[in-house]
């Protein structure tokens, strides 16, 4: 392969099976600040279609005149206001949890960037309503970490099973095989996940 290809593409192409789903370089990820708002958006989007999620998030921003709010503004927003845009009581609680945690812990984008992957996961999953998968998405798409593997993502599981012809009936055995396969993709497991999602969409 030509050496002008991205490092991640060259590395992942060494896996003969994985090479079949690589159609070229991936699109560049957009670096965005305000990680707390990205977490809040992820909570709002949970269990909603993309269309409905966009509508609800648009209403959320409208509370703050269409601008991205600070965590202090979110923390100060009454629960009834958040409920009025279509959020459940649980989601309202989780949104406030994120805002209050970030304020209390004095967390910033800069502080998160200095943490390694497991430290970011350990820190942010302390927030009730924020799970490991949500933090993994944040690391992949907003912190631009290159070596995150979303083991619990259903589509990733389906695509790995399909590509490597794995039996998923024994969950423990399947997860062990998935880990062994994904270890070969390191240090570019984020990009491997993106190729697998792309393959599903195709």
PDB file of C-alpha atoms in Angstrom:
ATOM      1  CA  UNK A   1       0.000   0.000   0.000  1.00  0.00           C
ATOM      2  CA  UNK A   2       1.197   3.557  -0.668  1.00  0.00           C
ATOM      3  CA  UNK A   3       2.836   5.086   2.354  1.00  0.00           C
ATOM      4  CA  UNK A   4       0.756   8.268   2.097  1.00  0.00           C
ATOM      5  CA  UNK A   5      -2.271   6.508   3.559  1.00  0.00           C
ATOM      6  CA  UNK A   6      -3.173   7.395   7.174  1.00  0.00           C
ATOM      7  CA  UNK A   7      -1.275   5.354   9.763  1.00  0.00           C
ATOM      8  CA  UNK A   8      -4.506   3.854  11.113  1.00  0.00           C
ATOM      9  CA  UNK A   9      -5.505   2.607   7.645  1.00  0.00           C
ATOM     10  CA  UNK A  10      -2.116   1.018   7.044  1.00  0.00           C
ATOM     11  CA  UNK A  11      -2.193  -0.667  10.458  1.00  0.00           C
ATOM     12  CA  UNK A  12      -5.764  -1.979  10.239  1.00  0.00           C
ATOM     13  CA  UNK A  13      -5.173  -3.261   6.691  1.00  0.00           C
ATOM     14  CA  UNK A  14      -2.708  -5.781   8.127  1.00  0.00           C
ATOM     15  CA  UNK A  15      -5.767  -7.705   9.368  1.00  0.00           C
ATOM     16  CA  UNK A  16      -6.795  -9.636   6.220  1.00  0.00           C
ATOM     17  CA  UNK A  17     -10.459  -9.898   7.164  1.00  0.00           C
ATOM     18  CA  UNK A  18     -10.742  -6.325   8.342  1.00  0.00           C
ATOM     19  CA  UNK A  19      -9.103  -5.107   5.129  1.00  0.00           C
ATOM     20  CA  UNK A  20     -12.270  -6.127   3.238  1.00  0.00           C
ATOM     21  CA  UNK A  21     -14.347  -3.359   4.850  1.00  0.00           C
ATOM     22  CA  UNK A  22     -11.794  -0.543   4.475  1.00  0.00           C
ATOM     23  CA  UNK A  23     -12.939   1.646   1.597  1.00  0.00           C
ATOM     24  CA  UNK A  24     -10.481   4.493   2.128  1.00  0.00           C
ATOM     25  CA  UNK A  25      -9.586   7.088   4.791  1.00  0.00           C
ATOM     26  CA  UNK A  26     -12.294   8.039   7.296  1.00  0.00           C
ATOM     27  CA  UNK A  27     -13.751  11.530   7.479  1.00  0.00           C
ATOM     28  CA  UNK A  28     -11.979  13.892   9.869  1.00  0.00           C
ATOM     29  CA  UNK A  29     -13.485  14.226  13.323  1.00  0.00           C
ATOM     30  CA  UNK A  30     -14.502  17.728  14.359  1.00  0.00           C
ATOM     31  CA  UNK A  31     -12.875  18.854  17.586  1.00  0.00           C
ATOM     32  CA  UNK A  32     -15.446  20.553  19.801  1.00  0.00           C
ATOM     33  CA  UNK A  33     -15.032  22.024  23.244  1.00  0.00           C
ATOM     34  CA  UNK A  34     -17.501  22.019  26.152  1.00  0.00           C
ATOM     35  CA  UNK A  35     -17.380  18.283  26.902  1.00  0.00           C
ATOM     36  CA  UNK A  36     -20.071  18.709  29.565  1.00  0.00           C
ATOM     37  CA  UNK A  37     -22.574  19.814  26.953  1.00  0.00           C
ATOM     38  CA  UNK A  38     -21.612  16.860  24.773  1.00  0.00           C
ATOM     39  CA  UNK A  39     -22.467  14.559  27.701  1.00  0.00           C
ATOM     40  CA  UNK A  40     -25.746  16.391  28.273  1.00  0.00           C
ATOM     41  CA  UNK A  41     -26.606  16.046  24.585  1.00  0.00           C
ATOM     42  CA  UNK A  42     -25.839  12.300  24.754  1.00  0.00           C
ATOM     43  CA  UNK A  43     -28.224  11.963  27.713  1.00  0.00           C
ATOM     44  CA  UNK A  44     -30.954  13.895  25.882  1.00  0.00           C
ATOM     45  CA  UNK A  45     -30.483  11.673  22.804  1.00  0.00           C
ATOM     46  CA  UNK A  46     -30.706   8.360  24.677  1.00  0.00           C
ATOM     47  CA  UNK A  47     -33.428   6.011  23.365  1.00  0.00           C
ATOM     48  CA  UNK A  48     -34.635   8.569  20.800  1.00  0.00           C
ATOM     49  CA  UNK A  49     -34.532   8.517  17.012  1.00  0.00           C
ATOM     50  CA  UNK A  50     -32.107  11.010  15.459  1.00  0.00           C
ATOM     51  CA  UNK A  51     -35.000  13.162  14.254  1.00  0.00           C
ATOM     52  CA  UNK A  52     -36.700  13.387  17.656  1.00  0.00           C
ATOM     53  CA  UNK A  53     -33.352  13.861  19.418  1.00  0.00           C
ATOM     54  CA  UNK A  54     -32.523  16.822  17.172  1.00  0.00           C
ATOM     55  CA  UNK A  55     -35.898  18.414  17.918  1.00  0.00           C
ATOM     56  CA  UNK A  56     -35.528  17.998  21.699  1.00  0.00           C
ATOM     57  CA  UNK A  57     -31.939  19.270  21.678  1.00  0.00           C
ATOM     58  CA  UNK A  58     -33.069  22.264  19.614  1.00  0.00           C
ATOM     59  CA  UNK A  59     -35.665  23.050  22.313  1.00  0.00           C
ATOM     60  CA  UNK A  60     -32.950  22.667  24.951  1.00  0.00           C
ATOM     61  CA  UNK A  61     -30.744  25.262  23.233  1.00  0.00           C
ATOM     62  CA  UNK A  62     -33.773  27.545  22.773  1.00  0.00           C
ATOM     63  CA  UNK A  63     -33.975  27.840  26.572  1.00  0.00           C
ATOM     64  CA  UNK A  64     -30.644  29.685  26.318  1.00  0.00           C
ATOM     65  CA  UNK A  65     -31.559  31.772  23.242  1.00  0.00           C
ATOM     66  CA  UNK A  66     -30.055  29.240  20.852  1.00  0.00           C
ATOM     67  CA  UNK A  67     -26.570  29.384  22.339  1.00  0.00           C
ATOM     68  CA  UNK A  68     -24.628  26.623  24.078  1.00  0.00           C
ATOM     69  CA  UNK A  69     -25.119  27.181  27.824  1.00  0.00           C
ATOM     70  CA  UNK A  70     -22.480  27.024  30.528  1.00  0.00           C
ATOM     71  CA  UNK A  71     -22.770  24.288  33.149  1.00  0.00           C
ATOM     72  CA  UNK A  72     -23.724  26.970  35.669  1.00  0.00           C
ATOM     73  CA  UNK A  73     -26.669  27.990  33.487  1.00  0.00           C
ATOM     74  CA  UNK A  74     -27.780  24.374  33.122  1.00  0.00           C
ATOM     75  CA  UNK A  75     -27.483  23.744  36.855  1.00  0.00           C
ATOM     76  CA  UNK A  76     -29.618  26.826  37.514  1.00  0.00           C
ATOM     77  CA  UNK A  77     -32.363  25.797  35.065  1.00  0.00           C
ATOM     78  CA  UNK A  78     -35.463  24.655  37.001  1.00  0.00           C
ATOM     79  CA  UNK A  79     -36.457  21.008  36.537  1.00  0.00           C
ATOM     80  CA  UNK A  80     -39.927  22.036  35.329  1.00  0.00           C
ATOM     81  CA  UNK A  81     -38.360  24.022  32.476  1.00  0.00           C
ATOM     82  CA  UNK A  82     -36.326  21.018  31.359  1.00  0.00           C
ATOM     83  CA  UNK A  83     -39.376  18.775  31.637  1.00  0.00           C
ATOM     84  CA  UNK A  84     -41.354  21.192  29.462  1.00  0.00           C
ATOM     85  CA  UNK A  85     -39.118  20.499  26.424  1.00  0.00           C
ATOM     86  CA  UNK A  86     -39.908  16.783  26.557  1.00  0.00           C
ATOM     87  CA  UNK A  87     -37.333  15.341  28.958  1.00  0.00           C
ATOM     88  CA  UNK A  88     -38.338  12.609  31.396  1.00  0.00           C
ATOM     89  CA  UNK A  89     -37.835  13.115  35.131  1.00  0.00           C
ATOM     90  CA  UNK A  90     -34.835  10.753  34.975  1.00  0.00           C
ATOM     91  CA  UNK A  91     -33.192  12.672  32.127  1.00  0.00           C
ATOM     92  CA  UNK A  92     -33.771  15.991  33.896  1.00  0.00           C
ATOM     93  CA  UNK A  93     -32.025  14.551  36.943  1.00  0.00           C
ATOM     94  CA  UNK A  94     -29.117  13.243  34.853  1.00  0.00           C
ATOM     95  CA  UNK A  95     -28.666  16.569  33.040  1.00  0.00           C
ATOM     96  CA  UNK A  96     -28.459  18.350  36.399  1.00  0.00           C
ATOM     97  CA  UNK A  97     -26.100  15.633  37.676  1.00  0.00           C
ATOM     98  CA  UNK A  98     -23.644  16.342  34.847  1.00  0.00           C
ATOM     99  CA  UNK A  99     -23.740  20.105  35.372  1.00  0.00           C
ATOM    100  CA  UNK A 100     -23.340  19.885  39.144  1.00  0.00           C
ATOM    101  CA  UNK A 101     -20.547  17.289  38.956  1.00  0.00           C
ATOM    102  CA  UNK A 102     -18.523  19.380  36.507  1.00  0.00           C
ATOM    103  CA  UNK A 103     -18.927  22.455  38.709  1.00  0.00           C
ATOM    104  CA  UNK A 104     -18.074  20.616  41.946  1.00  0.00           C
ATOM    105  CA  UNK A 105     -15.059  18.816  40.466  1.00  0.00           C
ATOM    106  CA  UNK A 106     -13.928  21.948  38.560  1.00  0.00           C
ATOM    107  CA  UNK A 107     -13.583  19.800  35.445  1.00  0.00           C
ATOM    108  CA  UNK A 108     -12.533  21.377  32.150  1.00  0.00           C
ATOM    109  CA  UNK A 109     -11.772  20.113  28.660  1.00  0.00           C
ATOM    110  CA  UNK A 110      -8.101  20.730  29.400  1.00  0.00           C
ATOM    111  CA  UNK A 111      -8.155  18.596  32.559  1.00  0.00           C
ATOM    112  CA  UNK A 112      -9.841  15.725  30.734  1.00  0.00           C
ATOM    113  CA  UNK A 113      -7.309  15.872  27.911  1.00  0.00           C
ATOM    114  CA  UNK A 114      -4.510  15.321  30.435  1.00  0.00           C
ATOM    115  CA  UNK A 115      -6.128  12.124  31.774  1.00  0.00           C
ATOM    116  CA  UNK A 116      -5.556   8.724  30.193  1.00  0.00           C
ATOM    117  CA  UNK A 117      -8.544   6.825  28.807  1.00  0.00           C
ATOM    118  CA  UNK A 118      -9.315   4.719  31.875  1.00  0.00           C
ATOM    119  CA  UNK A 119      -9.017   7.767  34.142  1.00  0.00           C
ATOM    120  CA  UNK A 120     -11.570   9.645  31.997  1.00  0.00           C
ATOM    121  CA  UNK A 121     -13.956   6.674  32.187  1.00  0.00           C
ATOM    122  CA  UNK A 122     -13.478   6.276  35.945  1.00  0.00           C
ATOM    123  CA  UNK A 123     -14.066   9.994  36.487  1.00  0.00           C
ATOM    124  CA  UNK A 124     -17.142  10.543  34.336  1.00  0.00           C
ATOM    125  CA  UNK A 125     -18.963   7.295  35.137  1.00  0.00           C
ATOM    126  CA  UNK A 126     -19.186   8.547  38.713  1.00  0.00           C
ATOM    127  CA  UNK A 127     -22.002  10.756  37.393  1.00  0.00           C
ATOM    128  CA  UNK A 128     -25.359   9.015  37.802  1.00  0.00           C
ATOM    129  CA  UNK A 129     -26.846   8.684  34.332  1.00  0.00           C
ATOM    130  CA  UNK A 130     -23.512   8.522  32.498  1.00  0.00           C
ATOM    131  CA  UNK A 131     -22.376   5.030  31.517  1.00  0.00           C
ATOM    132  CA  UNK A 132     -19.169   3.686  30.045  1.00  0.00           C
ATOM    133  CA  UNK A 133     -20.499   3.640  26.455  1.00  0.00           C
ATOM    134  CA  UNK A 134     -21.423   7.334  26.644  1.00  0.00           C
ATOM    135  CA  UNK A 135     -17.931   8.222  27.876  1.00  0.00           C
ATOM    136  CA  UNK A 136     -16.363   6.079  25.157  1.00  0.00           C
ATOM    137  CA  UNK A 137     -18.299   8.035  22.505  1.00  0.00           C
ATOM    138  CA  UNK A 138     -17.133  11.281  24.088  1.00  0.00           C
ATOM    139  CA  UNK A 139     -13.522  10.102  23.980  1.00  0.00           C
ATOM    140  CA  UNK A 140     -13.803   8.943  20.380  1.00  0.00           C
ATOM    141  CA  UNK A 141     -15.554  11.907  18.849  1.00  0.00           C
ATOM    142  CA  UNK A 142     -14.792  14.899  21.071  1.00  0.00           C
ATOM    143  CA  UNK A 143     -11.509  14.140  22.829  1.00  0.00           C
ATOM    144  CA  UNK A 144     -10.204  12.443  19.653  1.00  0.00           C
ATOM    145  CA  UNK A 145      -8.710   9.441  21.440  1.00  0.00           C
ATOM    146  CA  UNK A 146      -7.488   6.935  18.851  1.00  0.00           C
ATOM    147  CA  UNK A 147      -7.515   3.679  20.795  1.00  0.00           C
ATOM    148  CA  UNK A 148     -11.003   3.309  22.311  1.00  0.00           C
ATOM    149  CA  UNK A 149     -12.906   0.065  21.699  1.00  0.00           C
ATOM    150  CA  UNK A 150     -16.664   0.170  22.335  1.00  0.00           C
ATOM    151  CA  UNK A 151     -16.997  -3.451  23.464  1.00  0.00           C
ATOM    152  CA  UNK A 152     -20.625  -3.013  24.585  1.00  0.00           C
ATOM    153  CA  UNK A 153     -21.865  -1.294  21.413  1.00  0.00           C
ATOM    154  CA  UNK A 154     -24.480  -3.585  19.856  1.00  0.00           C
ATOM    155  CA  UNK A 155     -23.621  -2.687  16.255  1.00  0.00           C
ATOM    156  CA  UNK A 156     -19.899  -3.260  16.881  1.00  0.00           C
ATOM    157  CA  UNK A 157     -20.725  -6.679  18.326  1.00  0.00           C
ATOM    158  CA  UNK A 158     -22.945  -7.555  15.348  1.00  0.00           C
ATOM    159  CA  UNK A 159     -20.384  -6.433  12.777  1.00  0.00           C
ATOM    160  CA  UNK A 160     -17.451  -8.213  14.452  1.00  0.00           C
ATOM    161  CA  UNK A 161     -19.535 -11.402  14.650  1.00  0.00           C
ATOM    162  CA  UNK A 162     -20.447 -11.088  10.978  1.00  0.00           C
ATOM    163  CA  UNK A 163     -16.939 -10.248   9.724  1.00  0.00           C
ATOM    164  CA  UNK A 164     -15.143 -12.929  11.747  1.00  0.00           C
ATOM    165  CA  UNK A 165     -17.996 -15.476  11.676  1.00  0.00           C
ATOM    166  CA  UNK A 166     -18.210 -15.718  15.458  1.00  0.00           C
ATOM    167  CA  UNK A 167     -20.866 -17.541  17.466  1.00  0.00           C
ATOM    168  CA  UNK A 168     -22.548 -15.064  19.822  1.00  0.00           C
ATOM    169  CA  UNK A 169     -24.568 -17.629  21.818  1.00  0.00           C
ATOM    170  CA  UNK A 170     -21.878 -17.948  24.494  1.00  0.00           C
ATOM    171  CA  UNK A 171     -21.517 -14.322  25.563  1.00  0.00           C
ATOM    172  CA  UNK A 172     -18.406 -14.800  27.676  1.00  0.00           C
ATOM    173  CA  UNK A 173     -16.585 -16.695  24.936  1.00  0.00           C
ATOM    174  CA  UNK A 174     -17.719 -14.166  22.314  1.00  0.00           C
ATOM    175  CA  UNK A 175     -16.441 -11.215  24.344  1.00  0.00           C
ATOM    176  CA  UNK A 176     -13.078 -12.906  24.870  1.00  0.00           C
ATOM    177  CA  UNK A 177     -12.738 -13.490  21.122  1.00  0.00           C
ATOM    178  CA  UNK A 178     -13.777  -9.916  20.415  1.00  0.00           C
ATOM    179  CA  UNK A 179     -11.118  -8.617  22.782  1.00  0.00           C
ATOM    180  CA  UNK A 180      -8.450 -10.806  21.210  1.00  0.00           C
ATOM    181  CA  UNK A 181      -9.367  -9.567  17.726  1.00  0.00           C
ATOM    182  CA  UNK A 182      -9.586  -5.915  18.764  1.00  0.00           C
ATOM    183  CA  UNK A 183      -6.226  -6.057  20.547  1.00  0.00           C
ATOM    184  CA  UNK A 184      -4.624  -6.499  17.114  1.00  0.00           C
ATOM    185  CA  UNK A 185      -6.169  -3.176  16.024  1.00  0.00           C
ATOM    186  CA  UNK A 186      -4.475  -1.230  18.827  1.00  0.00           C
ATOM    187  CA  UNK A 187      -3.438   1.611  18.878  1.00  0.00           C
ATOM    188  CA  UNK A 188      -6.206   2.496  16.391  1.00  0.00           C
ATOM    189  CA  UNK A 189      -9.281   0.795  17.815  1.00  0.00           C
ATOM    190  CA  UNK A 190     -11.373   3.983  17.580  1.00  0.00           C
ATOM    191  CA  UNK A 191     -10.860   3.993  13.818  1.00  0.00           C
ATOM    192  CA  UNK A 192     -11.684   0.272  13.659  1.00  0.00           C
ATOM    193  CA  UNK A 193     -15.016   0.996  15.367  1.00  0.00           C
ATOM    194  CA  UNK A 194     -15.701   3.794  12.898  1.00  0.00           C
ATOM    195  CA  UNK A 195     -15.066   1.439   9.965  1.00  0.00           C
ATOM    196  CA  UNK A 196     -17.414  -1.144  11.505  1.00  0.00           C
ATOM    197  CA  UNK A 197     -20.203   1.441  11.942  1.00  0.00           C
ATOM    198  CA  UNK A 198     -19.590   2.646   8.378  1.00  0.00           C
ATOM    199  CA  UNK A 199     -19.812  -0.941   7.103  1.00  0.00           C
ATOM    200  CA  UNK A 200     -23.172  -1.361   8.838  1.00  0.00           C
ATOM    201  CA  UNK A 201     -24.464   1.825   7.176  1.00  0.00           C
ATOM    202  CA  UNK A 202     -23.357   0.564   3.775  1.00  0.00           C
TER     203      UNK A 202
END
